[in-house]
Coordinates of C-alpha atoms in Angstrom, one line a residue:
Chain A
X4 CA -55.3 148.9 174.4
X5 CA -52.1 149.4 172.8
X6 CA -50.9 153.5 171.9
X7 CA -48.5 153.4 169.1
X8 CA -47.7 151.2 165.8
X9 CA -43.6 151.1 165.8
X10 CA -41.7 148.2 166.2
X11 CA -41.8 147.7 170.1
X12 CA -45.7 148.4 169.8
X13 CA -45.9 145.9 167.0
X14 CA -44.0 143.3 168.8
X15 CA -45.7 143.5 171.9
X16 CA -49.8 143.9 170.3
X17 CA -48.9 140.8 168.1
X18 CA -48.0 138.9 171.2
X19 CA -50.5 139.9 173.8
X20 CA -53.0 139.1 171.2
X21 CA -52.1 135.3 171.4
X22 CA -53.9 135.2 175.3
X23 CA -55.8 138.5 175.6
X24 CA -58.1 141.1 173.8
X25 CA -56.4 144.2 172.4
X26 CA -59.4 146.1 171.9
X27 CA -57.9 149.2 170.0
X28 CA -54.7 150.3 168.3
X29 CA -53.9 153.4 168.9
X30 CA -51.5 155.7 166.1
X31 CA -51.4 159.2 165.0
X32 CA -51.1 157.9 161.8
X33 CA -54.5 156.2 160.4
X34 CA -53.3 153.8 158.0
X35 CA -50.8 152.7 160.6
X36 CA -53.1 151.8 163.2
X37 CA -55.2 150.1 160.4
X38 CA -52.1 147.8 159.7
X39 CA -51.6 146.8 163.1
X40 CA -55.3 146.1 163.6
X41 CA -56.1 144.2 160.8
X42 CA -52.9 141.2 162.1
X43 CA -55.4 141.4 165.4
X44 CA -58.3 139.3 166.6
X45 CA -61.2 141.8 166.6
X46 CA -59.2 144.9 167.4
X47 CA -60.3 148.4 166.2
X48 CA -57.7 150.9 164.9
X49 CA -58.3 154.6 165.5
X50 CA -56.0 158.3 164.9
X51 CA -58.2 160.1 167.6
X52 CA -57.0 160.2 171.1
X53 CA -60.6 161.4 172.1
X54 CA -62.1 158.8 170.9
X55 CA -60.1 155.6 172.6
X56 CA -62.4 153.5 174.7
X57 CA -61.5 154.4 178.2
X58 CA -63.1 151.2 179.9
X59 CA -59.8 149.2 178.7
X60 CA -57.8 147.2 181.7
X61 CA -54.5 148.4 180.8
X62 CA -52.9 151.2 178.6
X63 CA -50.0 150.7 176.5
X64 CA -48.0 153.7 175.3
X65 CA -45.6 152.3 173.1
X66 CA -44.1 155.4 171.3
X67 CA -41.0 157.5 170.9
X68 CA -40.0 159.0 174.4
X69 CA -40.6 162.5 173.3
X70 CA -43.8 161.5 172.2
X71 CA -45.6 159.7 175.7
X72 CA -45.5 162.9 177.3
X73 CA -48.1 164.4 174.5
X74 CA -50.2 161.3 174.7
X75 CA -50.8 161.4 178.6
X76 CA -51.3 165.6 178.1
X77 CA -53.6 164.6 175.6
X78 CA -55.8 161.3 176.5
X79 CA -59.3 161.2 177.9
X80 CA -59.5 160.0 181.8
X81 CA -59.5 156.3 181.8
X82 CA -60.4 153.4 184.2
X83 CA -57.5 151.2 182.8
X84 CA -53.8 151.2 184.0
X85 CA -51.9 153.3 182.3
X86 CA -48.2 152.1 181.5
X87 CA -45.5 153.0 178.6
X88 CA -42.8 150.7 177.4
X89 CA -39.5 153.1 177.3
X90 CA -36.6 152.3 179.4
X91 CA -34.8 156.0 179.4
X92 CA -38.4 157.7 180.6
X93 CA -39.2 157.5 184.4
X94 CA -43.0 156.7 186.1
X95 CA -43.2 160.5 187.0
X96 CA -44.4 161.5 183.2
X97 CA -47.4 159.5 184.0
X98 CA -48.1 161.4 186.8
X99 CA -50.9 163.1 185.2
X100 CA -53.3 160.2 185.1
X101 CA -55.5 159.4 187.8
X102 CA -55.2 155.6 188.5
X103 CA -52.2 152.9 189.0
X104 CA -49.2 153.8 186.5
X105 CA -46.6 151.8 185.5
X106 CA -43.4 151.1 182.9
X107 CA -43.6 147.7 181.2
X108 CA -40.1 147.8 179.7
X109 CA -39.0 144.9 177.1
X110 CA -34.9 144.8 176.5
X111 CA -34.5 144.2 173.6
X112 CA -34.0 145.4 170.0
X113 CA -37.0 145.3 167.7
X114 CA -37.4 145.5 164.0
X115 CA -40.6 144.7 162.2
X116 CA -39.2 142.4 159.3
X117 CA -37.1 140.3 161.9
X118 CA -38.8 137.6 164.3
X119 CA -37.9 137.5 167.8
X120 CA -39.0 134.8 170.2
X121 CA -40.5 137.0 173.1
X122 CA -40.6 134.3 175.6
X123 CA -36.8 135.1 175.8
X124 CA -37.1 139.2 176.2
X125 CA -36.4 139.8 179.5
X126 CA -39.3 142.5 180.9
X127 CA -38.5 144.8 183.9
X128 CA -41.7 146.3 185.3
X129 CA -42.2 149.1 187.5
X130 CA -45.3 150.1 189.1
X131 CA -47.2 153.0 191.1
X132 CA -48.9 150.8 193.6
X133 CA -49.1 146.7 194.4
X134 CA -52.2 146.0 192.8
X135 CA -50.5 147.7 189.9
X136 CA -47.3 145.5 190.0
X137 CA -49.6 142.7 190.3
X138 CA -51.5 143.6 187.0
X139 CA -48.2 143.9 184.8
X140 CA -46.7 140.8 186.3
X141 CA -49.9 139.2 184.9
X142 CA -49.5 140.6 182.1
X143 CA -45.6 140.2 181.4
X144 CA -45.8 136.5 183.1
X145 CA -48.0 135.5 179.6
X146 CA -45.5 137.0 177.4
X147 CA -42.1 136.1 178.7
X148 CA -40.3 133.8 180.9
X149 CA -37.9 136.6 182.3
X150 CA -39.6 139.0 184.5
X151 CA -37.8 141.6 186.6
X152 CA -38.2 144.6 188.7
X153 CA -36.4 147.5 187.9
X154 CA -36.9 151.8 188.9
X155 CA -35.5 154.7 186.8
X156 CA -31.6 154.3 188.6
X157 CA -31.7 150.4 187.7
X158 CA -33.4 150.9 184.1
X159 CA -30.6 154.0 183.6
X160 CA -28.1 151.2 184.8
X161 CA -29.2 148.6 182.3
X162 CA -29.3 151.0 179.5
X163 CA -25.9 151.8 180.0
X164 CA -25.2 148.1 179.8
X165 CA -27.1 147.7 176.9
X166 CA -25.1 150.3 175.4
X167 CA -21.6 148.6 175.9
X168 CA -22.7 145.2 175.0
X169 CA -25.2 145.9 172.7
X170 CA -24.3 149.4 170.9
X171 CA -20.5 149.3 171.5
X172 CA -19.6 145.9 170.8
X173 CA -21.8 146.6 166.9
X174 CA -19.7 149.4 166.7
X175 CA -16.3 146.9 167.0
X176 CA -18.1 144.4 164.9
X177 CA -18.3 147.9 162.0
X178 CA -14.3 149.0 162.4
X179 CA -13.2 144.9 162.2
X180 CA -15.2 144.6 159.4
X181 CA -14.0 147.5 157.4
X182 CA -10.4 146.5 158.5
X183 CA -11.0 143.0 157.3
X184 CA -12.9 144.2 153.9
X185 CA -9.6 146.6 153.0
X186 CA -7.6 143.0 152.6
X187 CA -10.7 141.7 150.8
X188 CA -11.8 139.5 153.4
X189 CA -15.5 140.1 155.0
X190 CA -16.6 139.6 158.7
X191 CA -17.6 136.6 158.0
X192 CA -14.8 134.7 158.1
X193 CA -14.8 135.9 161.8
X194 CA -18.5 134.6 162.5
X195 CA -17.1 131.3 165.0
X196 CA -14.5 132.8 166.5
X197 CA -17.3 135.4 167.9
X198 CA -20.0 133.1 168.4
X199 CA -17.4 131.1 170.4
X200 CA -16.5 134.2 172.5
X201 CA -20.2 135.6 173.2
X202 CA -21.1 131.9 174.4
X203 CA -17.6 131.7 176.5
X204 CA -18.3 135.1 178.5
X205 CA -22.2 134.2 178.6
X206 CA -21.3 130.6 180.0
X207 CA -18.1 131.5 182.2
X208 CA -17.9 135.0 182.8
X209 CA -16.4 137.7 180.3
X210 CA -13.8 138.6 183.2
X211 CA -12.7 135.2 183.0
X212 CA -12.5 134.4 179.3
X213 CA -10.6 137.6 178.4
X214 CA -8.0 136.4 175.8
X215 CA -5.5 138.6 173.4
X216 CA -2.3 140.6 173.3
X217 CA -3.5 143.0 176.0
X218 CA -3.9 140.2 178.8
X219 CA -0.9 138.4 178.1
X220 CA 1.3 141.6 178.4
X221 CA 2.3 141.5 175.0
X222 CA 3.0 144.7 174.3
X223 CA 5.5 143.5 171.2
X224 CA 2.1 142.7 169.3
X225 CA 0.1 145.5 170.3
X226 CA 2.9 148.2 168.7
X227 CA 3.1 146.0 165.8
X228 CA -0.5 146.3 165.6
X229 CA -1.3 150.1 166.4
X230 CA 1.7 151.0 163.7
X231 CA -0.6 149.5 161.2
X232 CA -4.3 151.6 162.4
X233 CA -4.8 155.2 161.8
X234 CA -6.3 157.8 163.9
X235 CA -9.4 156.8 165.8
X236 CA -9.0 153.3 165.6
X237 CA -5.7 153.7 166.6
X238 CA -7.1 155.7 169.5
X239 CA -9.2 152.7 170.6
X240 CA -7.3 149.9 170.3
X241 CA -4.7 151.7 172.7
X242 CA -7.5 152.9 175.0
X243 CA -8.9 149.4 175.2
X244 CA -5.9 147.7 175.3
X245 CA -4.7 150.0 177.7
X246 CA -8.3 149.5 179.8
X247 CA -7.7 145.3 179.5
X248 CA -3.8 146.1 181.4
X249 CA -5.0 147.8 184.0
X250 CA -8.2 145.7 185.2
X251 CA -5.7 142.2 184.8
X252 CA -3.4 144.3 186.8
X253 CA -0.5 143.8 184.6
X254 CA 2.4 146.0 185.3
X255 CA 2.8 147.6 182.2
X256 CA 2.2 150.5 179.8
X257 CA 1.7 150.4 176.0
Chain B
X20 CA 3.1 114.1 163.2
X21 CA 1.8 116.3 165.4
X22 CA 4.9 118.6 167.3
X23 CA 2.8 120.1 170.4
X24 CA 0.6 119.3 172.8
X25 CA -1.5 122.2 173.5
X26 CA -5.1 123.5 172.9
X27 CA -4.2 124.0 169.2
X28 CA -2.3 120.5 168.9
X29 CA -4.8 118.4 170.6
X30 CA -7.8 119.9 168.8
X31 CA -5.7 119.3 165.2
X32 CA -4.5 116.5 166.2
X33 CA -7.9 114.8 167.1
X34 CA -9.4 115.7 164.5
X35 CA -7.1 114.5 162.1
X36 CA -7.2 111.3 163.5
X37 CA -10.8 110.8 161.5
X38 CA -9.2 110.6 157.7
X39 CA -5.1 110.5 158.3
X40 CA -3.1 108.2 160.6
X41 CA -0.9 110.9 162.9
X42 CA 2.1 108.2 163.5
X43 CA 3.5 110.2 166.1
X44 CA 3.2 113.6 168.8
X45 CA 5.8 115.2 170.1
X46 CA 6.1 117.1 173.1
X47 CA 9.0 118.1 175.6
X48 CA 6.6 116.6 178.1
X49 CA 6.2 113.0 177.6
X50 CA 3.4 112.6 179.6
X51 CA 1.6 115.5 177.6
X52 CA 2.7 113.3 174.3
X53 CA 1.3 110.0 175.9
X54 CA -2.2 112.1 177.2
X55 CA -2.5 113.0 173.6
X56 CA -1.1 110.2 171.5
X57 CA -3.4 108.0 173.6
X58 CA -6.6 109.1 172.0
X59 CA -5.6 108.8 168.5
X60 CA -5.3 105.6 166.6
X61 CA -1.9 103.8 166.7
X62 CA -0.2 106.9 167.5
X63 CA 3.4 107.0 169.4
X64 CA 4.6 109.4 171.9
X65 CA 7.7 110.8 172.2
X66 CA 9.8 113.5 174.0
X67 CA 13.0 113.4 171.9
X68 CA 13.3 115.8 169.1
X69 CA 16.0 113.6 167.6
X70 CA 14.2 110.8 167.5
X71 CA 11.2 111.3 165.8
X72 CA 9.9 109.4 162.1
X73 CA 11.6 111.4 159.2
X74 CA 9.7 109.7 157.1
X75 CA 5.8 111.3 157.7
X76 CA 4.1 113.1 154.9
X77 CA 3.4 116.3 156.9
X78 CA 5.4 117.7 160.2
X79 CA 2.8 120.7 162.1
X80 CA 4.4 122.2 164.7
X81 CA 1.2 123.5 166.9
X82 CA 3.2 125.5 170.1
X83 CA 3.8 128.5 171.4
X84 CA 4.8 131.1 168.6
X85 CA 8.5 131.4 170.6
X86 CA 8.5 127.9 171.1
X87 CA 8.8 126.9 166.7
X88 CA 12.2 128.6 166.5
X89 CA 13.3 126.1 169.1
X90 CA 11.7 123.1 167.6
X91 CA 12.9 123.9 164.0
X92 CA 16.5 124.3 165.4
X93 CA 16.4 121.3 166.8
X94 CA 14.6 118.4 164.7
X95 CA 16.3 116.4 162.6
X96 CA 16.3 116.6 158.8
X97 CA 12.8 115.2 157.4
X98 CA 11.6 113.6 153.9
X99 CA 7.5 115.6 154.6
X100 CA 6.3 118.7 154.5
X101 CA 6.7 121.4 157.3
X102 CA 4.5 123.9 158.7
X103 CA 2.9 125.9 161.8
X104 CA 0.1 126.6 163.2
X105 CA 0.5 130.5 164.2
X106 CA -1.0 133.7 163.1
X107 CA 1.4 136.0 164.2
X108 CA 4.5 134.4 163.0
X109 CA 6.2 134.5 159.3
X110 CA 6.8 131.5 156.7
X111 CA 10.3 132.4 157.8
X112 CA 10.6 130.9 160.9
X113 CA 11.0 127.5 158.8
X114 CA 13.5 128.7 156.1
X115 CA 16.0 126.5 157.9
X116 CA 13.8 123.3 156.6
X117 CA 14.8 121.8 153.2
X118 CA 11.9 120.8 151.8
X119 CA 8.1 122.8 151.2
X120 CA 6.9 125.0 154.2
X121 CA 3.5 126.1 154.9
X122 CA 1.2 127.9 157.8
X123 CA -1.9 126.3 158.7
X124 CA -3.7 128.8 160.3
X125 CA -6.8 127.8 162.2
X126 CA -8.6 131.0 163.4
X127 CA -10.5 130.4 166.4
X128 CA -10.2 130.3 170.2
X129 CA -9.4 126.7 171.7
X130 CA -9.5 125.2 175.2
X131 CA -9.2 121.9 175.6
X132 CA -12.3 121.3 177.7
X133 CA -14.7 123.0 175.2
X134 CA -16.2 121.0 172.1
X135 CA -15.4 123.1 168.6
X136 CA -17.1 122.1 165.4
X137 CA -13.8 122.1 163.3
X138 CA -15.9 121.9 160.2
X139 CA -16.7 125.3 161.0
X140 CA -13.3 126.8 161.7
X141 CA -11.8 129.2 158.9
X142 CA -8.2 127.8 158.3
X143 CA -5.8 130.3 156.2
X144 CA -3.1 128.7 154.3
X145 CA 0.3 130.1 153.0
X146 CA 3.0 127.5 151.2
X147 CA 6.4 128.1 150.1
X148 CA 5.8 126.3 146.8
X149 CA 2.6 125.6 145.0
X150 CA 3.0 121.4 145.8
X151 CA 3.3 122.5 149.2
X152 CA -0.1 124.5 148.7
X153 CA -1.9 121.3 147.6
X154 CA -0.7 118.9 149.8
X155 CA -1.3 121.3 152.7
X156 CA -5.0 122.4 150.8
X157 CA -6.1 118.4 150.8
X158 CA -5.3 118.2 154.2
X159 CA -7.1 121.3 155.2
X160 CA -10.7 120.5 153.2
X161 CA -10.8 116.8 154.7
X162 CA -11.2 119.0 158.5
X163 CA -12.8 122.3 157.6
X164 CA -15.3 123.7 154.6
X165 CA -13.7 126.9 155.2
X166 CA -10.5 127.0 153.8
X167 CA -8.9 130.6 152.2
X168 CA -5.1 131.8 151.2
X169 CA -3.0 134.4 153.5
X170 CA 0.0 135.7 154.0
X171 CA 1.9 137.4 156.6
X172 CA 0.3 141.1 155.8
X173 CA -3.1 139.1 155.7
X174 CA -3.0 137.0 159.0
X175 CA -1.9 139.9 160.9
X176 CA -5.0 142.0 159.7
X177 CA -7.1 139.1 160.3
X178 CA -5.1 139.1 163.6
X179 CA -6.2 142.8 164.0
X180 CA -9.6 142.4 163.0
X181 CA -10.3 139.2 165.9
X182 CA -8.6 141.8 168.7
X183 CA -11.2 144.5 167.9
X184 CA -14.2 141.7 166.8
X185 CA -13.1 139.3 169.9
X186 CA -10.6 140.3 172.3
X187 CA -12.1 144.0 172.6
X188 CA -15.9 142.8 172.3
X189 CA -15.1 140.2 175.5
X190 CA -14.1 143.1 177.2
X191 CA -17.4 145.3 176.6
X192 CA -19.2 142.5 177.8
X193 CA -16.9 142.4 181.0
X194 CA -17.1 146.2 181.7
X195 CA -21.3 146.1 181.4
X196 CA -21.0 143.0 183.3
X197 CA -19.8 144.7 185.8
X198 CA -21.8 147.9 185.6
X199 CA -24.8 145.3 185.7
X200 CA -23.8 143.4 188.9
X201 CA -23.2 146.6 190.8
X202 CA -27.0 147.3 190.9
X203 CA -27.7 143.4 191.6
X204 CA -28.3 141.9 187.7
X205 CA -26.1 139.9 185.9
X206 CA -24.7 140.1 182.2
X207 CA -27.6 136.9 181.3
X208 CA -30.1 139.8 181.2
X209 CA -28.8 140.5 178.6
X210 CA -28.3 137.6 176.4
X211 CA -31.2 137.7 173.9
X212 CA -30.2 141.4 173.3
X213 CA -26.1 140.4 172.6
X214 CA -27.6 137.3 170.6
X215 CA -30.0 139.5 168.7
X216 CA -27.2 142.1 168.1
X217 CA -24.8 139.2 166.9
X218 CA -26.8 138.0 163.9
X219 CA -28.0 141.1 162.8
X220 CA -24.5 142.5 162.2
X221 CA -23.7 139.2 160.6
X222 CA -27.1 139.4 158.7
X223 CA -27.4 142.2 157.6
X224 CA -23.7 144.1 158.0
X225 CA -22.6 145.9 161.5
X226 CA -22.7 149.5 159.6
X227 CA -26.5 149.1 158.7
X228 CA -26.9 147.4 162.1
X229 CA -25.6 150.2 164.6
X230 CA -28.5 151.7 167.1
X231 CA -27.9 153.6 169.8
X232 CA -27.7 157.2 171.7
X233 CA -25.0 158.1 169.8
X234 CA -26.2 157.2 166.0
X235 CA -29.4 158.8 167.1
X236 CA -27.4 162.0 168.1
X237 CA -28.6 161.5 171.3
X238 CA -26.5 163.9 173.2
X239 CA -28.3 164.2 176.3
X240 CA -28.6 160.8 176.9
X241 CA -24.7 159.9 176.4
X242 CA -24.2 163.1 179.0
X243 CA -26.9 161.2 181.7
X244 CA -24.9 157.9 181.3
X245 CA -21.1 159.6 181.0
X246 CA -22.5 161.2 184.2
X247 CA -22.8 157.9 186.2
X248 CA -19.5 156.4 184.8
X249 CA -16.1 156.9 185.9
X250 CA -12.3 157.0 185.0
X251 CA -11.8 154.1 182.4
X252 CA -15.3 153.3 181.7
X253 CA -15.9 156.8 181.2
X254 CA -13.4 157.2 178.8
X255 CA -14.3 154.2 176.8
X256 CA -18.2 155.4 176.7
X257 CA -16.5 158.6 175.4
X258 CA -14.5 157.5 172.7
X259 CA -16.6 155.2 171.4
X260 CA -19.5 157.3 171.1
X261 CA -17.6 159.8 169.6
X262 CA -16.5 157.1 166.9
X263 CA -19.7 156.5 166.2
X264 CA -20.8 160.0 165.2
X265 CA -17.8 160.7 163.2
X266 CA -18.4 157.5 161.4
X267 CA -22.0 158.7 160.7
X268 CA -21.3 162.2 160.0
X269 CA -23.3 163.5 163.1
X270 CA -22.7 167.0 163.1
X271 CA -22.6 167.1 167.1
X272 CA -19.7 166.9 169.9
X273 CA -20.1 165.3 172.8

C-alpha cells in the first residue's frame, strides 16, 4: 500500500508494481490517487485514511515530511509494516504504530515527467526490529541493485553530501551559466569539459583530480579573475579558491 | 608541426594525424619528441628550435602558457601560419611572428592516459587576419563539430565560467566525499544522484533545476547540517546557501 501520489511515491508505486501487488493508493487528494491507480495493476485509489485496508504487508508513507506525522496520528491500526520514504525524518515519528517500523529511503531526485532507471537508486533502509529489516531488504532487493543501511546520524550525513554535490554544485552550474550567457555563450559549450570532470572524480577520486588556478598556486590568475566578478560571486570564488589552498596545503594566500 | 609535447600537444597532435600529415614535433626533450612523433605518420622529432621545417602550413605551439614566450623568441623565421593553444594567454604573445597568428583553443581537460572524443571538444578560435581565420577554421572542423570565435575578454570568461562549472564543482564533490567517508560511505553512493543533477541542468537550465534546503527556504534544515560542519566546510555550506536565497529572492537569513 502506498500513502502519497508525489514524485517519490509515483516513482517507487510504478516500480514495485512490476513484482508485487499495490493494493491501494493512498492521497488526500482524490483525483490524484485515481491517477496513480489507474498506471497500476488492480490497485484501488482512495482520499479516506479510515478507510485503507489495514490487512496490507507493508505501508508506504511517501509524502512531504511535515505531512507523515498527520498520516500516522491519523491512520487506522494496521497489521502491515509501516515505513516512510524521507531521509531528514528519523524512525521515532512512527513510534505511534504498533508493529515493525521502518524508513525505506531512495537517494535520489525525482520528477514525474523524467525517467529514472531505479535499479541504479541507491536505497538505505532502516528498521525497528530484524524481521523488519528483513522485509524491506526484500523489498528494496526487487527494486534496486544498491542496498544500504543507514540511521538518522548517517541519513543526516548523506543529506549533507547530497547537498554539496547535488544542491551546491547546480548552484555553480547557475552562476557559470549566467557568467557565460553575459558574453553570449550558453553552458553548453561547457557540457564535456564537466562530464569529463564528474567521470574523473567518480573514477579516480575528486581529491585527486582537482585541477585550476587554486591548486597550482596561481594566484596571478585568480586576481585577474576576481577583478572581473562582482559581489557574491566574487565572495565565492575567493572562498573556494581559498578552501582548494588550504586542503593542497599550498603556502599561500589570495 | 606540432611545438610541445604535452597532454594538449599529444592529444592535437594525434588527432591531426587522421586528415593532415604533422611533418615534425618539437620538444626541448627529444625523447618526449621521438615518444610522440613515433605515433604519427612519417613524422620527425626534433629538439632544436633552429632547426625545424620553415616551410609547414601551420606552426601550434601546445606548452606551458610561460613556456610560448620562449619558443616564439627563439624559432626561426617561418613561411606558415602561427598559433597557440592557451586560454589564458593574448594573440600578443606572437606579435613578434611575421606572418598570420591565431589561438586554437581547445576547452577541455587532458591527461594523456585518458581517451577524449575530440569530436566533441569546443575549440575557440581568434586570428590576426581573416586568411588566418580560414586556414585555422578548416583545420579546426576536420577535428571537432564544435567550433566558435573568441577573443581575449571571451576565453577568459569562458576561463571563469570552467573554474566555477569545473574546478569549483570537483571540489564540492571532494568536500562531500569526504564528509561521506567519515561515516563509512563513499562519494559512488552518490553517482546516479550527481548524474541525474548533471543532465537536468544541461536539460533543462541549472536556474530551473536548483532543489534543495535552501531554495525551499528551509532554514531549519541548513541550521541542523551547519550544526555538524566545521571551519571551511561550514563556511562554504554558509555562503552558498545564502547565494541561493538571494538569487531566489527568499525573504529569510540564515
Amino acid at each position: 500500500m502506498v500513502l502519497g501520489s508525489g514524485n517519490v511515491a509515483t516513482h517507487l508505486a510504478r516500480a514495485l508494481d512490476k513484482d508485487h501487488h499495490v493494493v491501494q493508493v493512498y492521497s488526500r487528494d482524490k483525483t490524484h490517487a485515481a491517477l496513480l491507480s489507474e498506471k497500476l495493476t488492480g490497485c484501488e485509489a482512495t482520499d479516506k485514511l479510515d478507510r485503507i485496508y489495514t490487512d496490507a504487508d507493508i505501508y508506504i508513507i511517501s509524502v512531504s515530511d511535515d505531512a507523515i506525522r498527520y498520516i500516522v496520528a491519523s491512520m487506522p491500526e494496521v497489521k502491515g509494516m509501516v515505513v516512510h520514504t524521507s531521509g531528514s525524518v528519523g524512525l521515532e515519528v512512527l513510534e505511534g504504530i504498533g508493529g515493525s517500523t521502518g524508513v525505506f529511503y531512495p537517494l535520489q531526485t525525482f520528477s514525474k515527467d523524467i525517467q529514472v532507471d531505479i535499479h541504479n537508486v541507491p536505497f538505505f533502509l532502516e528498521a525497528s526490529d530484524e524481521q523488519g529489516m528483513q522485509k524491506m531488504e526484500s523489498v528494496a532487493s526487487g527494486l534496486s541493485n544498491k542496498i544500504y543501511h543507514a540511521d538518522s546520524e548517517q541519513r543526516l550525513t548523506l543529506h549533507i553530501g547530497a547537498v554539496f554535490a547535488c544542491n551546491f554544485l547546480n548552484h555553480l552550474l547557475d552562476i557559470s551559466s549566467e557568467i557565460l550567457t553575459k558574453k553570449g555563450y550558453s553552458l553548453e559549450v561547457l557540457a564535456p569539459l564537466i562530464e569529463v570532470t564528474i567521470s574523473k572524480a567518480l573514477e579516480s577520486g575528486a581529491h585527486e583530480s582537482q585541477t585550476g588556478p587554486a591548486v597550482r598556486g596561481d594566484i596571478n590568475t585568480i586576481h585577474k579573475h576576481m577583478e572581473s566578478l562582482h559581489s557574491m560571486e566574487r565572495e565565492i570564488y575567493h572562498i573556494l579558491s581559498q578552501s582548494i589552498i588550504d586542503r593542497y596545503k599550498i603556502q599561500k594566500r589570495i
